Amino acid sequence: MNRLFNPLFYLVLVLFFSIGLFAQTVDLTAIDQAIEKTRTDWQIPGIAVAIVKDGKLIHAKGYGTRTIGKDEPVDENTLFAVASNSKAFTVSLLGILVDAGKLRWDDKVVDHLPNFQMFDPYVTREMTVRDLVTHRSGLPTFGGDHIWIGNSLSSDEILARLRHLEPNGLFRSSYHYQNLMFMVAGMVYEKISGEKWGEAVEKHLFKPLGMNRSNTSIRALANDKNVASPHEPRNGKTVPVAYDLLDNVAPAAAVNASVADMSKWMQLHLNNGKVGDLQIISAKVVREMQAIYNPIPISEAAENLYGRKFSGAGMGWFISNYGGYKTVSHGGGMSGMISLQTLIPEADFGVMVVTNYAPDSPTRAITNLILDSFFQPETAEKRNWSAELLEQVNKEHQKSELAENELAAQRIKNTKPSLPLDAYTGTYFDAFSGNAEVRLENGNLVFDYNPRHLGDLTHWHADIFRVVWRDPIFDMPAKSFISFRINEKGEVVSLETSFYDPITFERKHDFQHE
């Protein structure tokens, strides 16, 4: 037979070139230099990066400082909040229960948590554990997050209020990113296992993996010196900000870890749930976590910029492509902290990037630089991801400024509030959100829901006021509006504002008359 038509020959040829591709030497020094340039271009105080390949940690390094203006070098053991990268930890704990025969992914949530109740009785009855961890509840993206960011409500108190949170999408037919459902997933784990979520993460995941630097609460950071400070841009300057306390929604976001520790976590999921001779979660569970259950529409921008061909939510992960490779990834963001973890299972490759600065484009730029260097070297030589994304962010800022100018042009001039300012003061109530207060401070109105949703009001027009948040959340507008509704008697009866979504608070004395 002519060897040009021999299938075996082609198989050997393909394997030869594949091995040659993965075996090629990547210039880590050049990657180092590019990461440092990204850090300075974006004015990021500190970055840490870990790369794993073929079961080994091949690069782990810190760049910059833990706190701006201080000589506190970041290294591979510096702790960062990995935020929503905690979600895969929660799903892995559930997977341990699945392996033990104590849970099925399609168990109904109410069978384990009888007090669980959604806005729609049908959804309450039909919601499964798999639904909780695949962002298909129908609740708004980030919907309800205001109830825990800056609040001290317990998980049980939040669970009791869920029935008042209205959906804005169809159950199992839409994608909306949800944190509260992962809180519920953690509660399911606790109910079945009898273990607290944080203690279980330590016992079943951190300890066997040797993640000795990691923890599940910012309370554990107090006595640790090698901790990155969160930073955010305020008034044109990058400044340190406080860590967010996430204990009430810990299963969604509470893990703090170093990139050296996260390299072990990545290797677990690249090695089919096994570390050494210990099978922590089964290969079946790993495959199930990395499958698509909820497709995510691909925007034109994502297709053009990243070459995105498919995208969807797995269980605790997002599944997509980078070039011709399937990627398993997740980002994380809280005040002043961003992380991005990306796995390419077929190449036994993973990269983790963390920053102590809020905007998320730099982690994407560094990740893409590294992926290109290993898998698309011809692209790596030509493409400057940091410059591209910085230009994109600058354009978005320009659009925001233009939108602000257009908004100001639409403002009705020379109007006054219908009532004296003290008539707007009082306590307002929403069944899900609880109480909010409007009060006078030094002759000006202030809206106070909690410390992260506290803002100063200035009159806009009619009975609408502009609120400027004193401690803005990085992915929420720094300014919003508060619209007061006045009844036929000239009484203020409600206000509407927006955190992530519009919320109507009824004035509390109106309820007392009913």
CSV table of C-alpha atoms in Angstrom, one decimal, residues 6-19:
chain,number,residue,atom,x,y,z
A,6,ASN,CA,-1.7,4.7,5.1
A,7,PRO,CA,-4.0,5.8,8.0
A,8,LEU,CA,-1.3,4.7,10.5
A,9,PHE,CA,1.2,6.9,8.9
A,10,TYR,CA,-1.1,9.9,9.3
A,11,LEU,CA,-1.7,9.0,12.9
A,12,VAL,CA,2.0,8.9,13.6
A,13,LEU,CA,2.5,12.2,11.7
A,14,VAL,CA,-0.2,14.0,13.8
A,15,LEU,CA,1.2,12.7,17.0
A,16,PHE,CA,4.7,13.8,16.0
A,17,PHE,CA,3.5,17.4,15.4
A,18,SER,CA,1.3,17.5,18.5
A,19,ILE,CA,4.1,16.3,20.7
